[in-house]
Short mmCIF file of C-alpha atoms and ligand atoms in Angstrom, two decimals:
data_model
loop_
_atom_site.label_atom_id
_atom_site.label_comp_id
_atom_site.label_asym_id
_atom_site.label_seq_id
_atom_site.Cartn_x
_atom_site.Cartn_y
_atom_site.Cartn_z
CA UNK F 1 3.15 -10.23 33.62
CA UNK F 2 2.86 -13.29 31.40
CA UNK F 3 1.96 -13.48 27.73
CA UNK F 4 -1.08 -15.45 26.58
CA UNK F 5 0.63 -18.18 24.58
CA UNK F 6 -0.90 -18.99 21.22
CA UNK F 7 -3.44 -16.15 21.42
CA UNK F 8 -3.92 -13.61 18.64
CA UNK F 9 -6.41 -10.78 18.96
CA UNK F 10 -7.51 -8.49 16.12
CA UNK F 11 -9.09 -5.10 16.60
CA UNK F 12 -10.50 -3.34 13.53
CA UNK F 13 -10.08 0.35 12.86
CA UNK F 14 -10.27 2.82 9.99
CA UNK F 15 -7.79 5.48 8.95
CA UNK F 16 -7.64 7.88 6.06
CA UNK F 17 -8.41 11.31 4.71
CA UNK F 18 -11.47 13.28 3.67
CA UNK F 19 -10.96 16.40 1.55
CA UNK F 20 -13.27 19.13 0.25
CA UNK F 21 -12.65 21.72 -2.40
CA UNK F 22 -13.25 25.28 -1.21
CA UNK F 23 -16.47 26.50 -2.77
CA UNK F 24 -18.47 29.63 -1.89
CA UNK F 25 -21.67 27.64 -1.31
CA UNK F 26 -20.66 24.12 -0.19
CA UNK F 27 -17.36 24.79 1.62
CA UNK F 28 -16.54 28.49 2.09
CA UNK F 29 -12.93 29.40 2.81
CA UNK F 30 -12.44 30.45 6.45
CA UNK F 31 -11.17 33.96 7.11
CA UNK F 32 -7.37 34.13 7.03
CA UNK F 33 -6.84 31.02 4.91
CA UNK F 34 -3.88 31.58 2.55
CA UNK F 35 -4.88 32.46 -1.04
CA UNK F 36 -3.18 29.42 -2.56
CA UNK F 37 -5.09 26.94 -0.38
CA UNK F 38 -7.68 25.11 -2.45
CA UNK F 39 -8.99 22.43 -0.05
CA UNK F 40 -9.88 21.69 3.54
CA UNK F 41 -9.07 18.18 4.69
CA UNK F 42 -9.07 15.84 7.65
CA UNK F 43 -6.80 12.91 8.47
CA UNK F 44 -8.13 10.49 11.08
CA UNK F 45 -7.84 7.19 12.92
CA UNK F 46 -11.05 5.84 14.41
CA UNK F 47 -13.05 2.76 15.29
CA UNK F 48 -15.33 1.13 12.74
CA UNK F 49 -18.73 2.88 12.97
CA UNK F 50 -17.16 5.20 15.57
CA UNK F 51 -16.72 2.47 18.15
CA UNK F 52 -14.27 3.27 20.94
CA UNK F 53 -10.62 2.29 20.36
CA UNK F 54 -9.09 4.24 23.26
CA UNK F 55 -8.92 1.09 25.40
CA UNK F 56 -6.06 -0.14 23.15
CA UNK F 57 -4.97 2.98 21.22
CA UNK F 58 -3.67 5.68 23.55
CA UNK F 59 -2.63 8.39 21.13
CA UNK F 60 -1.85 9.00 17.47
CA UNK F 61 0.86 11.12 15.93
CA UNK F 62 0.28 12.56 12.47
CA UNK F 63 3.35 13.77 10.58
CA UNK F 64 2.27 16.23 7.91
CA UNK F 65 4.24 17.79 5.05
CA UNK F 66 6.95 20.15 6.29
CA UNK F 67 5.36 23.04 4.33
CA UNK F 68 2.59 22.99 6.98
CA UNK F 69 3.16 24.82 10.30
CA UNK F 70 3.90 22.43 13.21
CA UNK F 71 3.88 19.32 11.01
CA UNK F 72 4.10 16.91 13.97
CA UNK F 73 0.67 16.62 15.59
CA UNK F 74 0.18 14.39 18.61
CA UNK F 75 -3.49 13.71 19.28
CA UNK F 76 -4.57 12.23 22.59
CA UNK F 77 -7.29 12.45 25.24
CA UNK F 78 -10.10 12.31 22.77
CA UNK F 79 -13.53 11.40 24.07
CA UNK F 80 -14.01 7.63 23.64
CA UNK F 81 -15.78 6.94 20.37
CA UNK F 82 -14.57 10.07 18.62
CA UNK F 83 -11.79 10.04 16.01
CA UNK F 84 -8.15 10.91 16.57
CA UNK F 85 -7.93 13.58 13.89
CA UNK F 86 -6.33 16.68 12.42
CA UNK F 87 -8.10 19.29 10.29
CA UNK F 88 -6.03 21.38 7.89
CA UNK F 89 -6.21 23.40 4.72
CA UNK F 90 -3.78 23.32 1.81
CA UNK F 91 -3.15 22.95 -1.89
CA UNK F 92 -1.17 19.76 -2.40
CA UNK F 93 -1.23 16.03 -1.90
CA UNK F 94 1.47 14.28 0.13
CA UNK F 95 2.21 11.21 2.22
CA UNK F 96 1.08 11.41 5.85
CA UNK F 97 2.93 9.33 8.43
CA UNK F 98 0.54 7.97 11.06
CA UNK F 99 2.04 6.55 14.25
CA UNK F 100 -0.18 4.61 16.66
CA UNK F 101 0.77 4.50 20.34
CA UNK F 102 -0.79 1.76 22.41
CA UNK F 103 -1.96 1.79 26.02
CA UNK F 104 0.91 1.17 28.49
CA UNK F 105 -0.59 -2.19 29.60
CA UNK F 106 0.15 -3.54 26.11
CA UNK F 107 3.94 -3.07 26.25
CA UNK F 108 3.65 -2.69 22.46
CA UNK F 109 5.99 -0.40 20.53
CA UNK F 110 4.35 2.35 18.46
CA UNK F 111 3.53 1.33 14.90
CA UNK F 112 3.76 3.44 11.76
CA UNK F 113 1.42 3.61 8.74
CA UNK F 114 1.63 5.74 5.63
CA UNK F 115 -1.34 7.32 3.95
CA UNK F 116 -1.57 9.45 0.83
CA UNK F 117 -3.64 12.59 1.33
CA UNK F 118 -5.96 12.57 -1.66
CA UNK F 119 -7.39 15.89 -2.85
CA UNK F 120 -8.22 15.15 -6.46
CA UNK F 121 -10.80 12.77 -7.86
CA UNK F 122 -8.87 10.59 -10.29
CA UNK F 123 -10.00 7.18 -11.44
CA UNK F 124 -13.50 7.59 -10.01
CA UNK F 125 -16.39 5.53 -11.24
CA UNK F 126 -19.67 7.05 -12.52
CA UNK F 127 -21.37 6.04 -9.24
CA UNK F 128 -18.65 7.83 -7.24
CA UNK F 129 -19.03 10.91 -9.47
CA UNK F 130 -22.74 10.95 -8.73
CA UNK F 131 -22.07 10.62 -4.98
CA UNK F 132 -19.58 13.50 -5.22
CA UNK F 133 -22.15 15.67 -7.00
CA UNK F 134 -24.47 15.23 -4.00
CA UNK F 135 -21.75 15.44 -1.32
CA UNK F 136 -18.59 16.87 -2.86
CA UNK F 137 -15.74 15.31 -0.91
CA UNK F 138 -12.76 13.16 -1.78
CA UNK F 139 -12.63 10.15 0.49
CA UNK F 140 -9.63 7.88 0.90
CA UNK F 141 -10.25 5.49 3.77
CA UNK F 142 -8.56 2.24 4.69
CA UNK F 143 -9.93 -0.56 6.85
CA UNK F 144 -7.21 -2.17 8.95
CA UNK F 145 -7.01 -4.80 11.62
CA UNK F 146 -4.58 -4.33 14.46
CA UNK F 147 -3.07 -7.66 15.44
CA UNK F 148 -1.98 -8.23 19.02
CA UNK F 149 0.10 -11.38 19.06
CA UNK F 150 0.37 -13.21 22.40
CA UNK F 151 -0.77 -10.17 24.45
CA UNK F 152 0.19 -9.85 28.09
CA UNK F 153 -2.49 -11.26 30.39
CA UNK F 154 -3.51 -7.88 31.85
CA UNK F 155 -3.74 -6.39 28.34
CA UNK F 156 -5.74 -9.42 27.17
CA UNK F 157 -8.25 -8.68 29.93
CA UNK F 158 -8.49 -5.06 28.79
CA UNK F 159 -9.01 -6.16 25.20
CA UNK F 160 -11.71 -8.68 25.99
CA UNK F 161 -13.66 -7.02 28.82
CA UNK F 162 -16.88 -5.49 27.45
C1 SLL E 201 5.43 17.67 -2.99
N1 SLL E 201 3.17 16.95 -3.19
O1 SLL E 201 5.73 16.51 -2.70
C2 SLL E 201 4.01 18.08 -2.98
C3 SLL E 201 3.84 18.71 -1.65
C4 SLL E 201 2.56 19.94 -0.07
C5 SLL E 201 1.26 20.48 0.26
C6 SLL E 201 2.51 19.15 -1.34
C7 SLL E 201 0.81 23.49 2.31
C8 SLL E 201 -0.23 24.03 3.18
C9 SLL E 201 0.26 25.18 4.04
C10 SLL E 201 0.39 22.35 1.45
O2 SLL E 201 -0.73 22.13 1.03
N2 SLL E 201 1.40 21.55 1.13
O3 SLL E 201 0.94 26.04 3.48
O4 SLL E 201 -0.12 25.21 5.20
O5 SLL E 201 6.28 18.54 -3.24
#
């Protein structure tokens, strides 16, 4: 195939973590969770407002801390419009390596991002404290735009067909 010369296409997405402290009323600890685990958390990659991204993003690998069983998690075949995500429990913060794999039509190499799993509310504003009192979770989300530079013609069609 041929590349579309001079064309750049951006596709927005969101990635990040959401964590919740275990609490008997708001977030009870599931049976069998190790005693030292203090939080449940999720790391995800998804479309903005849960729009589908599976037409350009084929799968996502999350590399967790090596203290966690099976730290390499490959997530694929999600229903379009639902996040690529991993749920876990634990006690500590660490850097998560997120690797995006693109659809084969793109001929793009996988791309790596790094994201800090945030469990503790530091540096929060009064407004954020109030929001956390109502819905106690620690959110660390990043908005990103995936750039496809001079995409192949067949991939360009995939990207731009409704
Ligand atoms: C560090 N920040 O760099 C620490 C590591 C690791 C967190 C934190 C284990 C969970 C499990 C867990 O929460 N690890 O046992 O499944 O040394």
